[in-house]
Structures are given as structure tokens and as C-alpha cells.
Amino acid sequence: MKFDIPKEELLGSGHLACPGCGATQAMRYALKALGEKTIIVLPACCWSIIAGPFPYSSLGVPLYHTAFETAAAAASGVKAGLEIQGDTETTVLAWAGDGGTFDIGIQALSGAAERNDDIIYICYDNEAYMNTGIQRSSATPWGAWTTTTPVKHFKNRPKKDIDAIMAAHLIPYIATASIGYPEDLYRKTKKAKDIRGTRFLHIYAPCPSGWKSRPEDTIKLARMVVQNRMFPLYEVENGEIYKMSIKPREKKPIDDYLRIQGRFRHLTDDEVKFMQEQVDKKWEKLLRKCESN
Ligand SMILES: Cc1ncc(C[n+]2csc(CCOP(=O)(O)OP(=O)(O)O)c2C)c(N)n1
Ligand code: SF4
Ligand SMILES: [Mg+2]
């Protein structure tokens, strides 16, 4: 098998993530694709900690810490500042968690996307507010335990379809990716780098601490979720052209994936069946979009 991913690292050892953190792998691969001419704009999230305290950053690129709700607006500002200085080459990357994207940062993100500002926005999705102690976000899937959706009142609303919301902005490029498929993640980030306008990447990033999973299962989970169609990998160009990136050969049930995560342990067989039906329905809808191009 031929690997295209470069060996050079822009994320150093000594970062402050928990063992098995998917968000850390997501950054590692994204930076390999974007290269050192990148400025990261970072709202409050686990990555505010992972990067390390000044002057001991684990990242080989400049990092601008900003308020929770402002990632996209701050990135647009940094981009405008660079352009005024005559720098049209540096990539400006807004890097935010699911809480900072699906919920609190969505207004700034929508504004930047509507203007088609020339930034890359990457949301690493660990499906809850992890940095502040595992609170539910609108990216938390139906059925999951979090500290604000305890077992007796587990989350009873579906995960928000942020990719559909972004597609409605008709921006040039949207892609979903998973750290379980690094080649695909790398290719999509590289492709995004060469496009102008607002580019949105949504990366699935397991969190052992918040999901009550084993650190050594992080990559396994990030592959299973694609194989069982819960987190399909696809691209959307100009909000219209849908392309499936990885189409699993056979339909794998979601049970195995749920069973190795403590956050789903309370679910009954009927509840798992309901979840499976929702996954199947969403997959069929996406397939129809991909086939209608
Ligand atoms: C306006 C505001 N509200 C709340 C917070 C507290 N806060 C900091 S990080 C965070 C959670 C971020 O969740 P997410 O974006 O999903 O990133 P993760 O921690 O999961 O990596 C919260 C609630 C804050 N910093 N600012
Ligand atoms: S809480 Fe989760 S996302 Fe945050 S550093 Fe730990 S493993 Fe990573
Ligand atoms: Mg999160």
C-alpha cells in the first residue's frame, strides 16, 4: 500500500491531550496537509489545553486563541489583515470543537460562509463539550449519556446535520473525514487548501475520556463509524454536487460500535433498533443525493 502522507510533523510530542485523543490525531493529519504556512485560530475547546501554555506550544505554526463563539469571525479578520500586508499565501485555519461549531460559533461561521470568506474551517467532532466536563452539544448523538443527559434522561434528540446547514450556504467545498481514514482526511485537507473561499471540514474524532471507551479503541471506533454508516465520508462541491468518498462494501450493524462505549451502555435492544433505523434512513437520503449528481 502506498502512503501519501508526509513524515514531517508539525505537532510535536509533549502535547497535553489524554491518551488516545482523536482530536490530536485530527490536528496532526490536517497540519501535514496544510504545511507550516498556516495560522490557526482557536476558540475555547480541548485544543486550548492540548496545544500547551506559552511559550511551550506543541504546534509548529502560530496559534491565535480567541473567544468561544468567534472562531470564524476571528479567522476572517486574520485573513483580511494578512491580505492588507500583501500575504495571500498563508492559510488561515479556524479550528474548533463541535460545541464551538454546531452551537455557540454557528452565527460567526454562517456569516463567514455567507460572505464566502477565504478561510478553512475545521470542526473536530468529539460529540460533546469535553473541555468543561462532557456536557451535551447539538452534535451529541441520540441515545448518548453525557453529564447533562444522564442515563435516565439520555439525549433524545438527533445529532444536528451541520454539513447540510453548511451546504445550504453554497460554499465551494465541504467534506466529512475521520481519523480512522488518514489518507482520505489528508487528501481532503490538501484539496481544501487549494480552493479559494470558505471551506468546511468536519472530522470525526473519538474522545476516550468522554465516551468511556478504551484509548486503544480510538482508531477502531473511527473506522467502525464509517463502516456502519453512522458517519459517512463524503464531499459536497458548491453546495450541490455530493460525492461519496468511501462506500462500505457490506452493511455492518451499529451494535458492535455502541457496545465498546460506556456512553451507550444503558440502551435497550429496542433503543438500539431505533438508532439503527435512523442511521439507515439518513444513509439512504445521502445516497440519493450522491446518485442524483
Ligand atoms: C462564552 C463561553 N461560554 C462557555 C465557555 C466554557 N467553555 C470553554 S471550552 C467549552 C467546551 C467546548 O466544547 P467543544 O467546542 O465541543 O470542544 P471540546 O472541549 O469538546 O474539544 C466550554 C463550554 C467559554 N469559554 N466561553
Ligand atoms: S477530553 Fe477527549 S477531546 Fe479532550 S483531550 Fe481528552 S480525549 Fe481529547
Ligand atoms: Mg466537543
CSV table of C-alpha atoms and ligand atoms in Angstrom, one decimal:
chain,number,residue,atom,x,y,z
A,1,MET,CA,0.0,0.0,0.0
A,2,LYS,CA,1.4,3.4,-0.9
A,3,PHE,CA,1.1,6.2,1.7
A,4,ASP,CA,1.0,9.8,0.5
A,5,ILE,CA,1.1,11.4,4.0
A,6,PRO,CA,4.4,13.1,4.6
A,7,LYS,CA,6.6,12.1,7.5
A,8,GLU,CA,7.3,15.7,8.7
A,9,GLU,CA,5.4,16.6,11.8
A,10,LEU,CA,4.0,20.0,12.8
A,11,LEU,CA,2.6,18.6,16.0
A,12,GLY,CA,5.3,17.8,18.5
A,13,SER,CA,5.4,15.3,21.3
A,14,GLY,CA,4.7,16.6,24.8
A,15,HIS,CA,1.2,17.9,24.0
A,16,LEU,CA,-1.4,17.8,26.8
A,17,ALA,CA,-4.1,15.6,25.4
A,18,CYS,CA,-5.4,12.5,27.2
A,19,PRO,CA,-4.1,9.1,25.9
A,20,GLY,CA,-5.9,8.0,22.7
A,21,CYS,CA,-7.3,11.5,22.0
A,22,GLY,CA,-8.8,11.6,18.5
A,23,ALA,CA,-8.7,15.4,18.3
A,24,THR,CA,-5.0,15.3,18.5
A,25,GLN,CA,-4.7,12.9,15.5
A,26,ALA,CA,-7.1,15.1,13.6
A,27,MET,CA,-4.8,18.2,14.0
A,28,ARG,CA,-1.7,16.1,13.2
A,29,TYR,CA,-3.0,15.0,9.8
A,30,ALA,CA,-4.6,18.3,9.0
A,31,LEU,CA,-1.3,20.1,9.5
A,32,LYS,CA,0.6,17.6,7.4
A,33,ALA,CA,-1.7,18.7,4.6
A,34,LEU,CA,-1.7,22.4,5.2
A,35,GLY,CA,2.1,22.8,5.9
A,36,GLU,CA,3.9,25.4,8.0
A,37,LYS,CA,2.5,28.5,6.2
A,38,THR,CA,-0.7,28.2,8.3
A,39,ILE,CA,-2.1,30.3,11.1
A,40,ILE,CA,-4.5,28.6,13.5
A,41,VAL,CA,-7.4,30.5,15.1
A,42,LEU,CA,-8.6,28.6,18.1
A,43,PRO,CA,-11.7,29.2,20.2
A,44,ALA,CA,-12.1,27.7,23.7
A,45,CYS,CA,-12.1,23.9,23.5
A,46,CYS,CA,-9.9,20.9,24.5
A,47,TRP,CA,-7.3,22.1,22.0
A,48,SER,CA,-6.8,25.3,24.0
A,49,ILE,CA,-5.2,22.9,26.6
A,50,ILE,CA,-3.7,20.4,24.2
A,51,ALA,CA,-1.5,23.0,22.5
A,52,GLY,CA,0.2,23.8,25.8
A,53,PRO,CA,0.9,27.0,27.6
A,54,PHE,CA,3.0,29.8,26.0
A,55,PRO,CA,5.9,29.6,25.3
A,56,TYR,CA,5.8,25.7,25.2
A,57,SER,CA,3.4,25.2,22.3
A,58,SER,CA,3.3,21.7,20.8
A,59,LEU,CA,2.4,23.2,17.4
A,60,GLY,CA,4.9,24.3,14.8
A,61,VAL,CA,2.6,27.0,13.5
A,62,PRO,CA,1.3,30.3,15.0
A,63,LEU,CA,-1.8,29.9,17.2
A,64,TYR,CA,-4.3,32.7,18.0
A,65,HIS,CA,-6.5,32.0,21.0
A,66,THR,CA,-9.9,33.6,20.7
A,67,ALA,CA,-13.3,33.6,22.4
A,68,PHE,CA,-15.5,30.5,22.2
A,69,GLU,CA,-18.1,31.9,19.8
A,70,THR,CA,-15.7,33.8,17.5
A,71,ALA,CA,-13.6,31.3,15.5
A,72,ALA,CA,-14.8,32.1,12.1
A,73,ALA,CA,-15.1,35.9,12.6
A,74,ALA,CA,-11.6,36.0,14.1
A,75,ALA,CA,-10.2,33.9,11.2
A,76,SER,CA,-11.8,36.2,8.7
A,77,GLY,CA,-10.1,39.1,10.5
A,78,VAL,CA,-6.7,37.5,10.4
A,79,LYS,CA,-7.1,36.7,6.7
A,80,ALA,CA,-8.1,40.3,6.0
A,81,GLY,CA,-5.0,41.5,8.0
A,82,LEU,CA,-2.7,39.3,6.1
A,83,GLU,CA,-4.1,40.4,2.7
A,84,ILE,CA,-3.5,44.1,3.6
A,85,GLN,CA,0.1,43.2,4.3
A,86,GLY,CA,0.3,41.5,0.9
A,87,ASP,CA,0.3,38.0,2.1
A,88,THR,CA,-2.1,36.0,0.0
A,89,GLU,CA,-0.3,32.6,0.6
A,90,THR,CA,-0.7,31.8,4.3
A,91,THR,CA,-3.7,29.5,5.0
A,92,VAL,CA,-5.9,30.7,7.8
A,93,LEU,CA,-7.4,27.8,9.7
A,94,ALA,CA,-10.3,28.1,12.2
A,95,TRP,CA,-10.1,25.0,14.3
A,96,ALA,CA,-13.0,24.4,16.6
A,97,GLY,CA,-14.8,21.7,18.5
A,98,ASP,CA,-18.4,20.6,17.9
A,99,GLY,CA,-19.7,22.9,20.7
A,100,GLY,CA,-17.8,25.8,19.2
A,101,THR,CA,-19.2,25.0,15.7
A,102,PHE,CA,-22.7,23.4,15.9
A,103,ASP,CA,-23.8,25.6,18.8
A,104,ILE,CA,-22.0,28.7,20.0
A,105,GLY,CA,-20.0,29.6,17.0
A,106,ILE,CA,-22.6,28.9,14.3
A,107,GLN,CA,-23.5,32.6,13.8
A,108,ALA,CA,-20.0,33.6,13.1
A,109,LEU,CA,-19.5,30.6,10.9
A,110,SER,CA,-22.7,31.2,9.0
A,111,GLY,CA,-21.6,34.9,8.5
A,112,ALA,CA,-18.2,33.9,7.1
A,113,ALA,CA,-19.7,31.2,4.9
A,114,GLU,CA,-22.3,33.6,3.5
A,115,ARG,CA,-19.6,36.1,2.6
A,116,ASN,CA,-17.5,33.2,1.3
A,117,ASP,CA,-14.5,34.5,3.3
A,118,ASP,CA,-11.3,32.8,2.2
A,119,ILE,CA,-10.7,30.6,5.3
A,120,ILE,CA,-10.6,26.9,6.1
A,121,TYR,CA,-12.9,26.0,9.0
A,122,ILE,CA,-12.3,22.6,10.6
A,123,CYS,CA,-14.6,21.2,13.2
A,124,TYR,CA,-13.2,18.2,15.1
A,125,ASP,CA,-16.2,16.5,16.4
A,126,ASN,CA,-16.0,14.6,19.7
A,127,GLU,CA,-19.7,14.9,20.1
A,128,ALA,CA,-19.9,16.9,23.4
A,129,TYR,CA,-18.4,19.8,25.3
A,130,MET,CA,-15.4,17.8,26.6
A,131,ASN,CA,-13.1,20.5,27.9
A,132,THR,CA,-15.6,21.6,30.5
A,133,GLY,CA,-16.7,18.0,31.6
A,134,ILE,CA,-18.7,16.2,28.9
A,135,GLN,CA,-21.8,18.3,28.5
A,136,ARG,CA,-24.3,17.6,25.7
A,137,SER,CA,-23.9,19.6,22.5
A,138,SER,CA,-26.1,19.5,19.4
A,139,ALA,CA,-23.6,17.2,17.9
A,140,THR,CA,-24.1,14.6,20.6
A,141,PRO,CA,-25.9,11.6,19.0
A,142,TRP,CA,-29.3,10.3,20.0
A,143,GLY,CA,-29.1,7.9,22.9
A,144,ALA,CA,-25.8,9.1,24.4
A,145,TRP,CA,-25.0,9.6,28.1
A,146,THR,CA,-23.3,12.9,29.0
A,147,THR,CA,-23.2,14.7,32.4
A,148,THR,CA,-26.1,16.9,31.3
A,149,THR,CA,-28.0,14.0,29.7
A,150,PRO,CA,-27.7,11.3,32.5
A,151,VAL,CA,-28.7,7.7,31.9
A,152,LYS,CA,-32.3,8.2,32.9
A,153,HIS,CA,-32.6,11.2,30.6
A,154,PHE,CA,-30.2,10.3,27.8
A,155,LYS,CA,-30.1,12.6,24.8
A,156,ASN,CA,-33.4,12.2,23.0
A,157,ARG,CA,-32.8,14.5,20.0
A,158,PRO,CA,-30.8,13.6,16.8
A,159,LYS,CA,-27.4,14.9,16.0
A,160,LYS,CA,-27.7,18.2,14.2
A,161,ASP,CA,-26.8,17.9,10.5
A,162,ILE,CA,-24.2,20.6,10.4
A,163,ASP,CA,-23.0,19.5,6.9
A,164,ALA,CA,-26.4,20.1,5.4
A,165,ILE,CA,-26.5,23.5,7.1
A,166,MET,CA,-23.1,24.4,5.6
A,167,ALA,CA,-24.2,23.0,2.2
A,168,ALA,CA,-27.1,25.4,2.3
A,169,HIS,CA,-24.6,28.3,2.2
A,170,LEU,CA,-23.4,27.1,-1.2
A,171,ILE,CA,-19.7,27.3,-0.2
A,172,PRO,CA,-17.2,25.8,-2.6
A,173,TYR,CA,-16.1,22.8,-0.5
A,174,ILE,CA,-17.4,20.7,2.4
A,175,ALA,CA,-16.0,17.3,3.4
A,176,THR,CA,-16.5,14.9,6.2
A,177,ALA,CA,-13.5,12.9,7.4
A,178,SER,CA,-12.4,10.5,10.1
A,179,ILE,CA,-9.1,9.9,11.8
A,180,GLY,CA,-9.7,6.3,11.1
A,181,TYR,CA,-9.1,7.1,7.4
A,182,PRO,CA,-6.0,9.3,7.5
A,183,GLU,CA,-5.3,9.1,3.7
A,184,ASP,CA,-8.8,10.4,3.0
A,185,LEU,CA,-8.5,13.1,5.7
A,186,TYR,CA,-5.1,14.2,4.3
A,187,ARG,CA,-6.4,14.3,0.7
A,188,LYS,CA,-9.4,16.3,1.6
A,189,THR,CA,-7.5,18.8,3.6
A,190,LYS,CA,-5.0,19.2,0.8
A,191,LYS,CA,-7.8,19.7,-1.7
A,192,ALA,CA,-9.4,22.3,0.6
A,193,LYS,CA,-6.1,24.2,0.8
A,194,ASP,CA,-6.1,24.7,-3.0
A,195,ILE,CA,-9.6,26.1,-3.2
A,196,ARG,CA,-10.5,29.7,-2.5
A,197,GLY,CA,-13.5,30.8,-0.4
A,198,THR,CA,-14.9,29.2,2.6
A,199,ARG,CA,-14.0,25.5,3.0
A,200,PHE,CA,-15.6,23.4,5.8
A,201,LEU,CA,-14.2,20.1,7.0
A,202,HIS,CA,-16.0,18.0,9.6
A,203,ILE,CA,-13.6,15.5,11.3
A,204,TYR,CA,-14.9,12.6,13.4
A,205,ALA,CA,-12.6,12.5,16.5
A,206,PRO,CA,-13.3,9.9,19.3
A,207,CYS,CA,-12.7,11.0,22.9
A,208,PRO,CA,-12.0,8.1,25.3
A,209,SER,CA,-12.5,10.3,28.4
A,210,GLY,CA,-15.9,11.5,27.3
A,211,TRP,CA,-17.1,8.4,25.5
A,212,LYS,CA,-15.9,6.0,28.2
A,213,SER,CA,-14.0,4.0,25.7
A,214,ARG,CA,-10.6,2.5,25.8
A,215,PRO,CA,-7.8,4.7,24.4
A,216,GLU,CA,-6.6,1.8,22.2
A,217,ASP,CA,-10.1,1.6,20.6
A,218,THR,CA,-9.9,5.2,19.2
A,219,ILE,CA,-8.8,4.3,15.7
A,220,LYS,CA,-11.1,1.2,15.7
A,221,LEU,CA,-14.1,3.4,16.6
A,222,ALA,CA,-13.1,5.9,13.9
A,223,ARG,CA,-13.2,3.1,11.3
A,224,MET,CA,-16.3,1.4,12.6
A,225,VAL,CA,-18.4,4.5,12.4
A,226,VAL,CA,-17.7,4.8,8.7
A,227,GLN,CA,-18.2,1.1,8.1
A,228,ASN,CA,-21.5,1.0,9.9
A,229,ARG,CA,-22.6,4.2,8.0
A,230,MET,CA,-23.2,6.3,11.1
A,231,PHE,CA,-20.6,8.9,9.9
A,232,PRO,CA,-20.4,8.6,6.1
A,233,LEU,CA,-17.4,10.1,4.4
A,234,TYR,CA,-18.3,12.4,1.5
A,235,GLU,CA,-17.7,15.7,-0.2
A,236,VAL,CA,-20.0,18.5,-1.3
A,237,GLU,CA,-19.0,21.0,-4.0
A,238,ASN,CA,-20.7,24.3,-4.3
A,239,GLY,CA,-23.5,23.0,-2.0
A,240,GLU,CA,-24.8,20.8,-4.8
A,241,ILE,CA,-22.5,18.1,-6.0
A,242,TYR,CA,-22.4,15.2,-3.5
A,243,LYS,CA,-19.7,12.6,-3.8
A,244,MET,CA,-19.3,9.6,-1.5
A,245,SER,CA,-15.6,9.1,-0.7
A,246,ILE,CA,-15.8,5.6,1.0
A,247,LYS,CA,-18.7,3.3,0.3
A,248,PRO,CA,-18.6,0.3,2.7
A,249,ARG,CA,-18.9,-2.9,0.8
A,250,GLU,CA,-21.4,-4.5,3.2
A,251,LYS,CA,-23.8,-3.1,5.7
A,252,LYS,CA,-22.4,-3.5,9.3
A,253,PRO,CA,-24.8,-3.1,12.2
A,254,ILE,CA,-24.2,-0.4,14.7
A,255,ASP,CA,-24.3,-2.8,17.8
A,256,ASP,CA,-20.6,-3.5,18.0
A,257,TYR,CA,-19.7,0.2,17.8
A,258,LEU,CA,-22.1,1.1,20.6
A,259,ARG,CA,-21.1,-1.8,22.8
A,260,ILE,CA,-17.5,-0.6,23.3
A,261,GLN,CA,-18.5,2.8,24.5
A,262,GLY,CA,-19.7,3.4,28.1
A,263,ARG,CA,-21.9,6.3,26.9
A,264,PHE,CA,-24.3,4.0,25.1
A,265,ARG,CA,-24.2,1.1,27.6
A,266,HIS,CA,-27.6,1.8,29.1
A,267,LEU,CA,-29.5,1.4,25.7
A,268,THR,CA,-32.1,-1.4,25.4
A,269,ASP,CA,-32.4,-3.6,22.3
A,270,ASP,CA,-35.4,-1.6,21.1
A,271,GLU,CA,-33.5,1.7,21.5
A,272,VAL,CA,-30.5,0.3,19.5
A,273,LYS,CA,-33.0,-0.9,16.9
A,274,PHE,CA,-34.5,2.7,16.7
A,275,MET,CA,-31.0,4.1,16.3
A,276,GLN,CA,-30.2,1.6,13.5
A,277,GLU,CA,-33.4,2.7,11.7
A,278,GLN,CA,-32.4,6.4,11.9
A,279,VAL,CA,-28.9,5.5,10.6
A,280,ASP,CA,-30.4,3.6,7.7
A,281,LYS,CA,-32.8,6.4,6.8
A,282,LYS,CA,-30.1,9.0,6.8
A,283,TRP,CA,-27.7,6.9,4.7
A,284,GLU,CA,-30.4,6.3,2.0
A,285,LYS,CA,-31.1,10.0,1.9
A,286,LEU,CA,-27.4,10.7,1.4
A,287,LEU,CA,-27.0,8.0,-1.3
A,288,ARG,CA,-29.9,9.6,-3.2
A,289,LYS,CA,-28.1,13.0,-3.1
A,290,CYS,CA,-24.8,11.3,-4.3
A,291,GLU,CA,-26.6,9.4,-7.1
A,292,SER,CA,-28.5,12.5,-8.4
A,293,ASN,CA,-25.3,14.4,-9.5
B,1,LIG,C1,-18.9,32.1,26.1
B,1,LIG,C2,-18.3,30.9,26.7
B,1,LIG,N1,-19.1,30.0,27.3
B,1,LIG,C3,-18.6,28.9,27.8
B,1,LIG,C4,-17.2,28.7,27.9
B,1,LIG,C5,-16.7,27.5,28.6
B,1,LIG,N2,-16.2,26.5,27.7
B,1,LIG,C6,-14.9,26.5,27.3
B,1,LIG,S1,-14.4,25.2,26.3
B,1,LIG,C7,-16.0,24.6,26.4
B,1,LIG,C8,-16.4,23.4,25.7
B,1,LIG,C9,-16.0,23.3,24.2
B,1,LIG,O1,-16.6,22.2,23.6
B,1,LIG,P1,-16.3,21.9,22.1
B,1,LIG,O2,-16.3,23.1,21.3
B,1,LIG,O3,-17.1,20.7,21.7
B,1,LIG,O4,-14.7,21.4,22.2
B,1,LIG,P2,-14.1,20.2,23.1
B,1,LIG,O5,-13.9,20.8,24.5
B,1,LIG,O6,-15.1,19.1,23.1
B,1,LIG,O7,-12.8,19.9,22.5
B,1,LIG,C10,-16.9,25.5,27.1
B,1,LIG,C11,-18.3,25.3,27.4
B,1,LIG,C12,-16.4,29.7,27.3
B,1,LIG,N3,-15.1,29.6,27.3
B,1,LIG,N4,-16.9,30.8,26.8
B,2,SF4,S1,-11.2,15.1,26.9
B,2,SF4,FE1,-11.3,14.0,24.9
B,2,SF4,S2,-11.0,15.5,23.3
B,2,SF4,FE2,-10.3,16.4,25.2
B,2,SF4,S3,-8.1,16.0,25.3
B,2,SF4,FE3,-9.2,14.3,26.4
B,2,SF4,S4,-9.5,12.7,24.9
B,2,SF4,FE4,-9.0,14.6,23.8
B,3,MG,MG,-16.5,18.7,21.6
